[in-house]
């Protein structure tokens, strides 16, 4: 069998190489992969961490994904929506703390009033911050016109995870109806890219029925679609979801965690210039999960700025961390932890995806 060292020295990784790297069980080999990914990260995006303030502004959702704690079918959830004033207060906090952008995330809603509200909210955020303040949206599947309306209002980035690039697996983890179609997810991702957003996607790692081949294909999917930013993390079960009954099929938590680190590391090898987020789900498994994600090649962290009183109601999975802490406590502890791991928060820096900047430059040159 080809050695890990030989694979890590290749210019291009084949699907078999990716599978081999994701399948590592030996801890020395695991360390070798992580070290290589980190050295690439140092040379490309650098040893700096970009922060985006995450605002989970509503847990109301029209969808019913079988893995998600805030799915519409979970009637144990107390539903909430922050007012515009509450969101602007959080944005002000982000600005005071030298954040250059925020992420607005919620359950999926597509009512015309919701669409209009978001358009107005984007304008208000721009007025109370500054025109280049980066707004990332994570508001699920919408029409091309809606994506365009929000982009024209000033949002620059959009995150829509594909969840899994295997259509059969996608069907297993979603209800089988018109609202949960793989082809719609794909269409949306294409529309987001076409609109001009810095485009983010990602997958859940360690889903029931998911294989290592599926995960390798997810990474290939991300590369082939020239994605600018990626947020992927371990799937974590929630007791009040239909997928919970398959918990016996899951990898032990620590293996899911290490596999997630290897996914980040291999992605950094495949796409040295993109932004990769170290997700909260990693921290749910390991107390230094997000910092270890940085050591595996990630370069973005999204501290949760949602007011503490709402946090408990945005529980996608069991044991979500930091749900009782106010944002300022979270940020102080985060910056100390990041320093301990030899990294530095890059304040007053937009942290745009270099991959996106290059992609845009190429597009403009071609159109001349
Ligand atoms: N509603 C929007 C959407 O689905 O794109 C944005 C919010 S949704 C809560 C954000 C992400 O949470 C999803 O894309 C999914 O990957 C992740 N998520 C949901 N349930 C999860 C779970 N049980 N474990 C890990 N991640 C989960
Ligand atoms: Fe709704 Fe997003 Fe959860 Fe699916 S993953 S149920 S769309 S919040």
Tab-separated table of C-alpha atoms and ligand atoms in Angstrom:
chain	number	residue	atom	x	y	z
A	1	UNK	CA	0.000	0.000	0.000
A	2	UNK	CA	1.220	3.516	-0.822
A	3	UNK	CA	2.579	5.330	2.261
A	4	UNK	CA	0.911	8.419	3.739
A	5	UNK	CA	4.151	10.289	3.184
A	6	UNK	CA	4.076	9.528	-0.536
A	7	UNK	CA	0.465	10.675	-0.783
A	8	UNK	CA	1.210	13.883	1.099
A	9	UNK	CA	4.022	14.689	-1.325
A	10	UNK	CA	1.834	14.361	-4.416
A	11	UNK	CA	0.842	17.430	-6.451
A	12	UNK	CA	-2.681	16.108	-7.095
A	13	UNK	CA	-4.673	13.744	-4.908
A	14	UNK	CA	-6.764	11.028	-6.544
A	15	UNK	CA	-10.097	9.832	-5.120
A	16	UNK	CA	-8.255	6.750	-3.792
A	17	UNK	CA	-5.681	8.964	-2.059
A	18	UNK	CA	-8.437	10.982	-0.399
A	19	UNK	CA	-10.165	7.818	0.790
A	20	UNK	CA	-6.865	6.507	2.160
A	21	UNK	CA	-6.229	9.766	4.076
A	22	UNK	CA	-9.747	9.843	5.506
A	23	UNK	CA	-9.425	6.192	6.556
A	24	UNK	CA	-6.286	6.712	8.654
A	25	UNK	CA	-6.445	4.892	11.988
A	26	UNK	CA	-2.802	5.105	13.042
A	27	UNK	CA	-2.227	8.135	15.297
A	28	UNK	CA	1.218	8.937	13.810
A	29	UNK	CA	-0.259	8.985	10.316
A	30	UNK	CA	-3.111	11.163	11.569
A	31	UNK	CA	-0.578	13.617	13.039
A	32	UNK	CA	1.430	13.595	9.804
A	33	UNK	CA	-1.649	14.590	7.794
A	34	UNK	CA	-2.634	17.341	10.239
A	35	UNK	CA	0.931	18.709	10.244
A	36	UNK	CA	1.057	18.820	6.458
A	37	UNK	CA	-2.313	20.605	6.229
A	38	UNK	CA	-1.198	23.140	8.828
A	39	UNK	CA	2.022	23.857	6.938
A	40	UNK	CA	-0.018	24.556	3.799
A	41	UNK	CA	-2.345	26.794	5.750
A	42	UNK	CA	0.614	28.764	7.139
A	43	UNK	CA	1.887	29.406	3.605
A	44	UNK	CA	-1.451	30.326	2.055
A	45	UNK	CA	-4.031	31.902	4.365
A	46	UNK	CA	-1.550	32.303	7.242
A	47	UNK	CA	-1.658	31.625	10.971
A	48	UNK	CA	-4.406	34.139	11.543
A	49	UNK	CA	-7.986	33.509	12.516
A	50	UNK	CA	-10.839	35.499	11.041
A	51	UNK	CA	-13.891	35.974	13.209
A	52	UNK	CA	-17.484	36.357	12.072
A	53	UNK	CA	-20.154	37.055	14.658
A	54	UNK	CA	-22.943	34.501	14.404
A	55	UNK	CA	-26.505	35.669	15.102
A	56	UNK	CA	-29.027	32.844	15.238
A	57	UNK	CA	-31.892	35.282	14.944
A	58	UNK	CA	-34.816	32.880	14.576
A	59	UNK	CA	-35.501	29.187	15.094
A	60	UNK	CA	-38.739	29.267	13.095
A	61	UNK	CA	-38.406	26.838	10.224
A	62	UNK	CA	-40.721	25.613	7.491
A	63	UNK	CA	-38.639	22.480	6.916
A	64	UNK	CA	-38.406	19.209	8.712
A	65	UNK	CA	-34.883	17.824	8.135
A	66	UNK	CA	-34.649	14.506	9.972
A	67	UNK	CA	-31.431	15.399	11.828
A	68	UNK	CA	-32.156	18.903	13.085
A	69	UNK	CA	-33.368	19.815	16.576
A	70	UNK	CA	-35.302	22.901	15.397
A	71	UNK	CA	-37.179	21.101	12.604
A	72	UNK	CA	-40.797	22.229	12.277
A	73	UNK	CA	-42.038	18.857	13.547
A	74	UNK	CA	-40.353	19.261	16.933
A	75	UNK	CA	-43.130	20.757	19.020
A	76	UNK	CA	-40.976	20.814	22.173
A	77	UNK	CA	-39.076	23.826	20.798
A	78	UNK	CA	-40.047	27.289	22.036
A	79	UNK	CA	-39.984	29.378	18.860
A	80	UNK	CA	-38.438	32.866	18.829
A	81	UNK	CA	-37.413	35.637	16.463
A	82	UNK	CA	-35.163	38.532	17.427
A	83	UNK	CA	-36.514	41.973	16.523
A	84	UNK	CA	-34.540	44.202	14.143
A	85	UNK	CA	-33.562	46.311	17.158
A	86	UNK	CA	-32.149	43.276	18.969
A	87	UNK	CA	-30.196	42.251	15.873
A	88	UNK	CA	-28.822	45.778	15.436
A	89	UNK	CA	-27.723	45.759	19.074
A	90	UNK	CA	-25.734	42.584	18.442
A	91	UNK	CA	-24.270	44.097	15.274
A	92	UNK	CA	-23.177	47.132	17.298
A	93	UNK	CA	-21.490	44.790	19.764
A	94	UNK	CA	-19.699	43.090	16.854
A	95	UNK	CA	-18.536	46.445	15.520
A	96	UNK	CA	-17.257	47.577	18.937
A	97	UNK	CA	-15.310	44.339	19.204
A	98	UNK	CA	-13.596	44.954	15.831
A	99	UNK	CA	-15.515	42.296	13.944
A	100	UNK	CA	-15.697	43.134	10.250
A	101	UNK	CA	-18.819	41.132	9.613
A	102	UNK	CA	-21.661	39.048	10.945
A	103	UNK	CA	-23.506	35.905	9.911
A	104	UNK	CA	-27.295	36.014	9.974
A	105	UNK	CA	-28.602	32.485	10.396
A	106	UNK	CA	-32.109	31.142	10.960
A	107	UNK	CA	-34.475	28.338	10.188
A	108	UNK	CA	-35.722	28.417	6.622
A	109	UNK	CA	-38.555	30.840	5.873
A	110	UNK	CA	-39.646	32.036	2.471
A	111	UNK	CA	-42.767	34.074	3.113
A	112	UNK	CA	-42.749	37.418	1.212
A	113	UNK	CA	-42.836	39.345	4.529
A	114	UNK	CA	-39.722	37.490	5.680
A	115	UNK	CA	-37.902	38.212	2.419
A	116	UNK	CA	-38.787	41.895	2.632
A	117	UNK	CA	-37.780	42.032	6.273
A	118	UNK	CA	-34.322	40.621	5.513
A	119	UNK	CA	-33.821	43.109	2.660
A	120	UNK	CA	-34.673	45.964	5.026
A	121	UNK	CA	-32.499	44.511	7.768
A	122	UNK	CA	-29.469	44.298	5.484
A	123	UNK	CA	-29.891	47.993	4.611
A	124	UNK	CA	-30.249	48.932	8.280
A	125	UNK	CA	-27.100	46.995	9.203
A	126	UNK	CA	-25.186	48.779	6.445
A	127	UNK	CA	-26.454	52.152	7.667
A	128	UNK	CA	-25.456	51.481	11.270
A	129	UNK	CA	-22.054	50.012	10.380
A	130	UNK	CA	-20.331	50.894	7.069
A	131	UNK	CA	-20.811	49.872	3.415
A	132	UNK	CA	-18.058	47.238	3.370
A	133	UNK	CA	-19.161	45.569	6.608
A	134	UNK	CA	-19.535	41.941	5.550
A	135	UNK	CA	-22.941	40.307	5.885
A	136	UNK	CA	-23.111	36.559	5.468
A	137	UNK	CA	-26.523	34.964	5.129
A	138	UNK	CA	-27.414	31.401	6.074
A	139	UNK	CA	-31.139	31.377	5.417
A	140	UNK	CA	-31.590	28.205	3.425
A	141	UNK	CA	-33.194	27.608	0.051
A	142	UNK	CA	-34.650	30.617	-1.741
A	143	UNK	CA	-35.463	31.631	-5.307
A	144	UNK	CA	-32.822	33.221	-7.541
A	145	UNK	CA	-34.729	36.524	-7.277
A	146	UNK	CA	-34.569	36.445	-3.491
A	147	UNK	CA	-30.838	35.689	-3.464
A	148	UNK	CA	-30.385	38.582	-5.895
A	149	UNK	CA	-32.564	40.972	-3.861
A	150	UNK	CA	-30.497	40.315	-0.720
A	151	UNK	CA	-27.228	40.562	-2.649
A	152	UNK	CA	-28.293	43.887	-4.158
A	153	UNK	CA	-29.239	45.083	-0.675
A	154	UNK	CA	-25.630	44.516	0.404
A	155	UNK	CA	-25.114	40.925	1.608
A	156	UNK	CA	-21.796	39.589	0.274
A	157	UNK	CA	-21.623	35.966	1.393
A	158	UNK	CA	-24.049	33.043	1.561
A	159	UNK	CA	-23.717	29.698	3.321
A	160	UNK	CA	-25.789	26.740	2.178
A	161	UNK	CA	-24.521	23.341	3.142
A	162	UNK	CA	-25.185	20.569	0.667
A	163	UNK	CA	-25.236	18.328	3.799
A	164	UNK	CA	-24.101	15.344	1.709
A	165	UNK	CA	-23.279	15.137	-1.994
A	166	UNK	CA	-24.696	11.604	-2.169
A	167	UNK	CA	-28.275	12.002	-3.408
A	168	UNK	CA	-29.367	8.638	-1.975
A	169	UNK	CA	-28.032	9.550	1.453
A	170	UNK	CA	-29.603	13.018	1.143
A	171	UNK	CA	-32.966	11.282	0.642
A	172	UNK	CA	-32.434	9.141	3.752
A	173	UNK	CA	-31.874	12.156	6.015
A	174	UNK	CA	-34.722	14.297	4.686
A	175	UNK	CA	-38.467	13.764	4.426
A	176	UNK	CA	-39.480	12.614	0.986
A	177	UNK	CA	-41.499	15.541	-0.277
A	178	UNK	CA	-41.162	18.531	-2.620
A	179	UNK	CA	-39.729	20.724	0.153
A	180	UNK	CA	-36.662	18.566	0.663
A	181	UNK	CA	-35.267	17.818	-2.773
A	182	UNK	CA	-31.582	17.297	-3.466
A	183	UNK	CA	-31.971	18.899	-6.876
A	184	UNK	CA	-33.372	22.068	-5.256
A	185	UNK	CA	-30.379	22.211	-2.911
A	186	UNK	CA	-28.073	21.978	-5.916
A	187	UNK	CA	-30.027	24.581	-7.865
A	188	UNK	CA	-29.823	26.959	-4.905
A	189	UNK	CA	-26.077	26.513	-4.547
A	190	UNK	CA	-25.658	27.291	-8.251
A	191	UNK	CA	-27.935	30.343	-7.992
A	192	UNK	CA	-25.972	31.643	-5.009
A	193	UNK	CA	-22.737	31.376	-6.977
A	194	UNK	CA	-24.311	32.916	-10.076
A	195	UNK	CA	-25.570	35.884	-8.067
A	196	UNK	CA	-22.023	36.808	-7.124
A	197	UNK	CA	-21.862	35.848	-3.457
A	198	UNK	CA	-18.765	34.417	-1.833
A	199	UNK	CA	-20.276	30.981	-1.724
A	200	UNK	CA	-20.077	28.620	1.198
A	201	UNK	CA	-21.182	25.049	1.544
A	202	UNK	CA	-20.395	22.067	3.722
A	203	UNK	CA	-21.475	18.679	4.932
A	204	UNK	CA	-22.185	16.794	8.120
A	205	UNK	CA	-19.573	14.197	8.975
A	206	UNK	CA	-20.425	10.842	10.507
A	207	UNK	CA	-24.082	10.658	9.472
A	208	UNK	CA	-25.795	7.294	9.763
A	209	UNK	CA	-25.358	5.321	6.495
A	210	UNK	CA	-22.501	7.615	5.357
A	211	UNK	CA	-19.333	5.931	4.080
A	212	UNK	CA	-15.750	7.164	3.728
A	213	UNK	CA	-16.274	7.076	-0.050
A	214	UNK	CA	-19.205	9.475	0.402
A	215	UNK	CA	-17.000	11.865	2.363
A	216	UNK	CA	-14.264	11.710	-0.273
A	217	UNK	CA	-16.917	12.523	-2.880
A	218	UNK	CA	-18.077	15.453	-0.738
A	219	UNK	CA	-14.564	16.931	-0.841
A	220	UNK	CA	-14.371	16.356	-4.598
A	221	UNK	CA	-17.794	18.011	-4.978
A	222	UNK	CA	-16.550	21.078	-3.074
A	223	UNK	CA	-13.431	21.318	-5.240
A	224	UNK	CA	-15.208	20.728	-8.546
A	225	UNK	CA	-17.748	23.439	-7.756
A	226	UNK	CA	-15.008	25.908	-6.890
A	227	UNK	CA	-16.536	26.738	-3.507
A	228	UNK	CA	-15.036	29.746	-1.664
A	229	UNK	CA	-15.725	28.852	1.954
A	230	UNK	CA	-16.607	25.684	3.790
A	231	UNK	CA	-18.206	24.933	7.122
A	232	UNK	CA	-18.382	21.248	7.905
A	233	UNK	CA	-18.512	19.456	11.188
A	234	UNK	CA	-19.554	16.278	12.906
A	235	UNK	CA	-23.181	15.202	12.784
A	236	UNK	CA	-24.441	15.149	16.367
A	237	UNK	CA	-27.626	13.439	17.344
A	238	UNK	CA	-30.650	15.153	18.884
A	239	UNK	CA	-33.041	13.013	20.911
A	240	UNK	CA	-36.164	14.668	19.457
A	241	UNK	CA	-35.392	13.931	15.812
A	242	UNK	CA	-36.279	10.928	13.634
A	243	UNK	CA	-32.600	10.187	12.877
A	244	UNK	CA	-31.961	9.555	16.570
A	245	UNK	CA	-33.163	5.966	16.203
A	246	UNK	CA	-30.056	5.205	14.128
A	247	UNK	CA	-27.616	6.349	16.835
A	248	UNK	CA	-26.411	2.751	17.183
A	249	UNK	CA	-24.914	3.032	13.673
A	250	UNK	CA	-22.773	6.071	14.465
A	251	UNK	CA	-19.022	6.191	14.974
A	252	UNK	CA	-17.990	6.837	18.591
A	253	UNK	CA	-17.791	10.595	19.223
A	254	UNK	CA	-14.013	10.777	19.367
A	255	UNK	CA	-13.714	8.952	16.032
A	256	UNK	CA	-16.271	11.313	14.494
A	257	UNK	CA	-14.187	14.171	15.845
A	258	UNK	CA	-10.900	12.877	14.420
A	259	UNK	CA	-12.561	12.124	11.101
A	260	UNK	CA	-13.832	15.721	11.012
A	261	UNK	CA	-10.280	16.983	11.586
A	262	UNK	CA	-9.056	14.796	8.719
A	263	UNK	CA	-11.819	16.167	6.474
A	264	UNK	CA	-10.625	19.713	7.235
A	265	UNK	CA	-6.993	18.717	6.666
A	266	UNK	CA	-7.626	16.981	3.325
A	267	UNK	CA	-9.758	19.902	2.155
A	268	UNK	CA	-6.888	22.275	2.970
A	269	UNK	CA	-4.613	20.093	0.793
A	270	UNK	CA	-7.156	20.161	-2.033
A	271	UNK	CA	-8.049	23.856	-1.800
A	272	UNK	CA	-5.252	25.845	-0.148
A	273	UNK	CA	-6.836	29.283	-0.706
A	274	UNK	CA	-10.366	28.826	0.585
A	275	UNK	CA	-11.781	29.811	3.948
A	276	UNK	CA	-12.566	26.876	6.204
A	277	UNK	CA	-14.574	27.316	9.388
A	278	UNK	CA	-13.814	25.460	12.563
A	279	UNK	CA	-17.347	24.711	13.714
A	280	UNK	CA	-19.090	24.804	17.068
A	281	UNK	CA	-20.040	21.135	16.615
A	282	UNK	CA	-16.323	20.260	16.977
A	283	UNK	CA	-16.293	22.011	20.330
A	284	UNK	CA	-19.314	20.013	21.465
A	285	UNK	CA	-17.194	16.886	21.349
A	286	UNK	CA	-13.842	18.207	22.533
A	287	UNK	CA	-13.242	21.183	24.882
A	288	UNK	CA	-10.585	22.497	22.454
A	289	UNK	CA	-12.375	21.289	19.345
A	290	UNK	CA	-12.378	24.581	17.476
A	291	UNK	CA	-8.717	25.262	18.259
A	292	UNK	CA	-7.790	21.777	17.034
A	293	UNK	CA	-9.795	22.524	13.894
A	294	UNK	CA	-7.497	25.522	13.332
A	295	UNK	CA	-4.486	23.250	13.757
A	296	UNK	CA	-5.922	20.942	11.081
A	297	UNK	CA	-6.179	23.753	8.520
A	298	UNK	CA	-9.281	25.814	9.336
A	299	UNK	CA	-8.936	29.612	9.511
A	300	UNK	CA	-12.370	30.984	10.452
A	301	UNK	CA	-14.289	30.906	13.719
A	302	UNK	CA	-17.829	32.146	14.168
A	303	UNK	CA	-18.347	33.114	17.817
A	304	UNK	CA	-21.979	32.942	18.780
A	305	UNK	CA	-23.266	36.458	19.515
A	306	UNK	CA	-26.914	35.448	19.935
A	307	UNK	CA	-28.264	36.871	23.227
A	308	UNK	CA	-27.973	34.170	25.909
A	309	UNK	CA	-31.712	34.055	26.610
A	310	UNK	CA	-32.383	32.633	23.116
A	311	UNK	CA	-29.436	30.266	22.844
A	312	UNK	CA	-31.109	27.280	24.495
A	313	UNK	CA	-33.864	27.409	21.874
A	314	UNK	CA	-31.475	27.099	18.926
A	315	UNK	CA	-30.405	23.610	19.787
A	316	UNK	CA	-29.637	21.756	16.565
A	317	UNK	CA	-28.139	18.836	18.487
A	318	UNK	CA	-27.749	17.769	22.112
A	319	UNK	CA	-24.928	19.263	24.253
A	320	UNK	CA	-24.425	22.426	22.175
A	321	UNK	CA	-21.635	24.376	23.963
A	322	UNK	CA	-21.674	27.948	25.369
A	323	UNK	CA	-25.455	28.153	25.548
A	324	UNK	CA	-25.466	30.007	28.874
A	325	UNK	CA	-22.681	32.462	28.129
A	326	UNK	CA	-23.157	36.024	26.997
A	327	UNK	CA	-21.155	36.935	23.897
A	328	UNK	CA	-18.524	39.051	25.638
A	329	UNK	CA	-17.554	36.172	27.944
A	330	UNK	CA	-17.270	33.881	24.927
A	331	UNK	CA	-14.980	36.266	23.015
A	332	UNK	CA	-12.597	36.873	25.901
A	333	UNK	CA	-12.147	33.176	26.511
A	334	UNK	CA	-11.850	32.471	22.779
A	335	UNK	CA	-9.031	34.935	22.135
A	336	UNK	CA	-6.997	33.511	25.042
A	337	UNK	CA	-7.533	29.973	23.816
A	338	UNK	CA	-6.547	30.850	20.259
A	339	UNK	CA	-3.274	32.399	21.486
A	340	UNK	CA	-2.449	29.276	23.490
A	341	UNK	CA	-2.654	27.338	20.230
A	342	UNK	CA	-0.132	29.658	18.544
A	343	UNK	CA	-2.633	31.565	16.406
A	344	UNK	CA	-3.688	35.193	16.383
A	345	UNK	CA	-7.107	36.734	15.781
A	346	UNK	CA	-6.918	39.015	12.783
A	347	UNK	CA	-8.960	42.051	13.806
A	348	UNK	CA	-10.068	44.748	11.356
A	349	UNK	CA	-9.518	42.377	8.455
A	350	UNK	CA	-12.385	41.327	6.166
A	351	UNK	CA	-10.850	37.911	5.716
A	352	UNK	CA	-12.403	37.451	2.276
A	353	UNK	CA	-11.760	34.079	0.701
A	354	UNK	CA	-8.581	34.382	-1.409
A	355	UNK	CA	-10.075	31.724	-3.656
A	356	UNK	CA	-13.064	34.032	-4.261
A	357	UNK	CA	-10.836	37.054	-4.951
A	358	UNK	CA	-8.896	35.025	-7.546
A	359	UNK	CA	-12.123	33.649	-9.029
A	360	UNK	CA	-13.555	37.165	-9.393
A	361	UNK	CA	-10.330	38.503	-10.922
A	362	UNK	CA	-10.395	35.700	-13.500
A	363	UNK	CA	-14.071	36.380	-14.302
A	364	UNK	CA	-13.455	40.114	-14.792
A	365	UNK	CA	-10.335	39.498	-16.956
A	366	UNK	CA	-12.295	37.065	-19.113
A	367	UNK	CA	-15.135	39.522	-19.652
A	368	UNK	CA	-12.768	42.286	-20.886
B	1	LIG	N1	-31.889	26.606	7.884
B	1	LIG	C1	-30.696	26.900	7.184
B	1	LIG	C2	-30.195	25.691	6.421
B	1	LIG	O1	-30.623	24.593	6.712
B	1	LIG	O2	-29.355	25.897	5.532
B	1	LIG	C3	-29.591	27.432	8.081
B	1	LIG	C4	-29.600	26.962	9.491
B	1	LIG	S1	-29.255	25.222	9.708
B	1	LIG	C5	-29.578	25.038	11.416
B	1	LIG	C6	-27.465	25.211	9.592
B	1	LIG	C7	-26.818	23.863	9.551
B	1	LIG	O3	-26.954	23.179	10.772
B	1	LIG	C8	-27.348	22.883	8.542
B	1	LIG	O4	-26.883	23.161	7.250
B	1	LIG	C9	-26.851	21.546	9.096
B	1	LIG	O5	-25.666	21.111	8.429
B	1	LIG	C10	-26.493	21.874	10.554
B	1	LIG	N2	-27.144	20.916	11.467
B	1	LIG	C11	-28.468	20.747	11.669
B	1	LIG	N3	-28.662	19.714	12.499
B	1	LIG	C12	-27.453	19.218	12.839
B	1	LIG	C13	-27.008	18.135	13.654
B	1	LIG	N4	-27.871	17.354	14.275
B	1	LIG	N5	-25.672	17.916	13.750
B	1	LIG	C14	-24.788	18.715	13.112
B	1	LIG	N6	-25.152	19.752	12.326
B	1	LIG	C15	-26.472	19.998	12.187
B	2	LIG	FE1	-34.670	23.983	9.196
B	2	LIG	FE2	-32.076	24.307	8.513
B	2	LIG	FE3	-32.816	22.703	10.572
B	2	LIG	FE4	-33.365	21.934	8.073
B	2	LIG	S1	-31.301	22.244	8.973
B	2	LIG	S2	-34.782	21.862	9.819
B	2	LIG	S3	-33.808	23.906	7.135
B	2	LIG	S4	-33.041	24.909	10.436
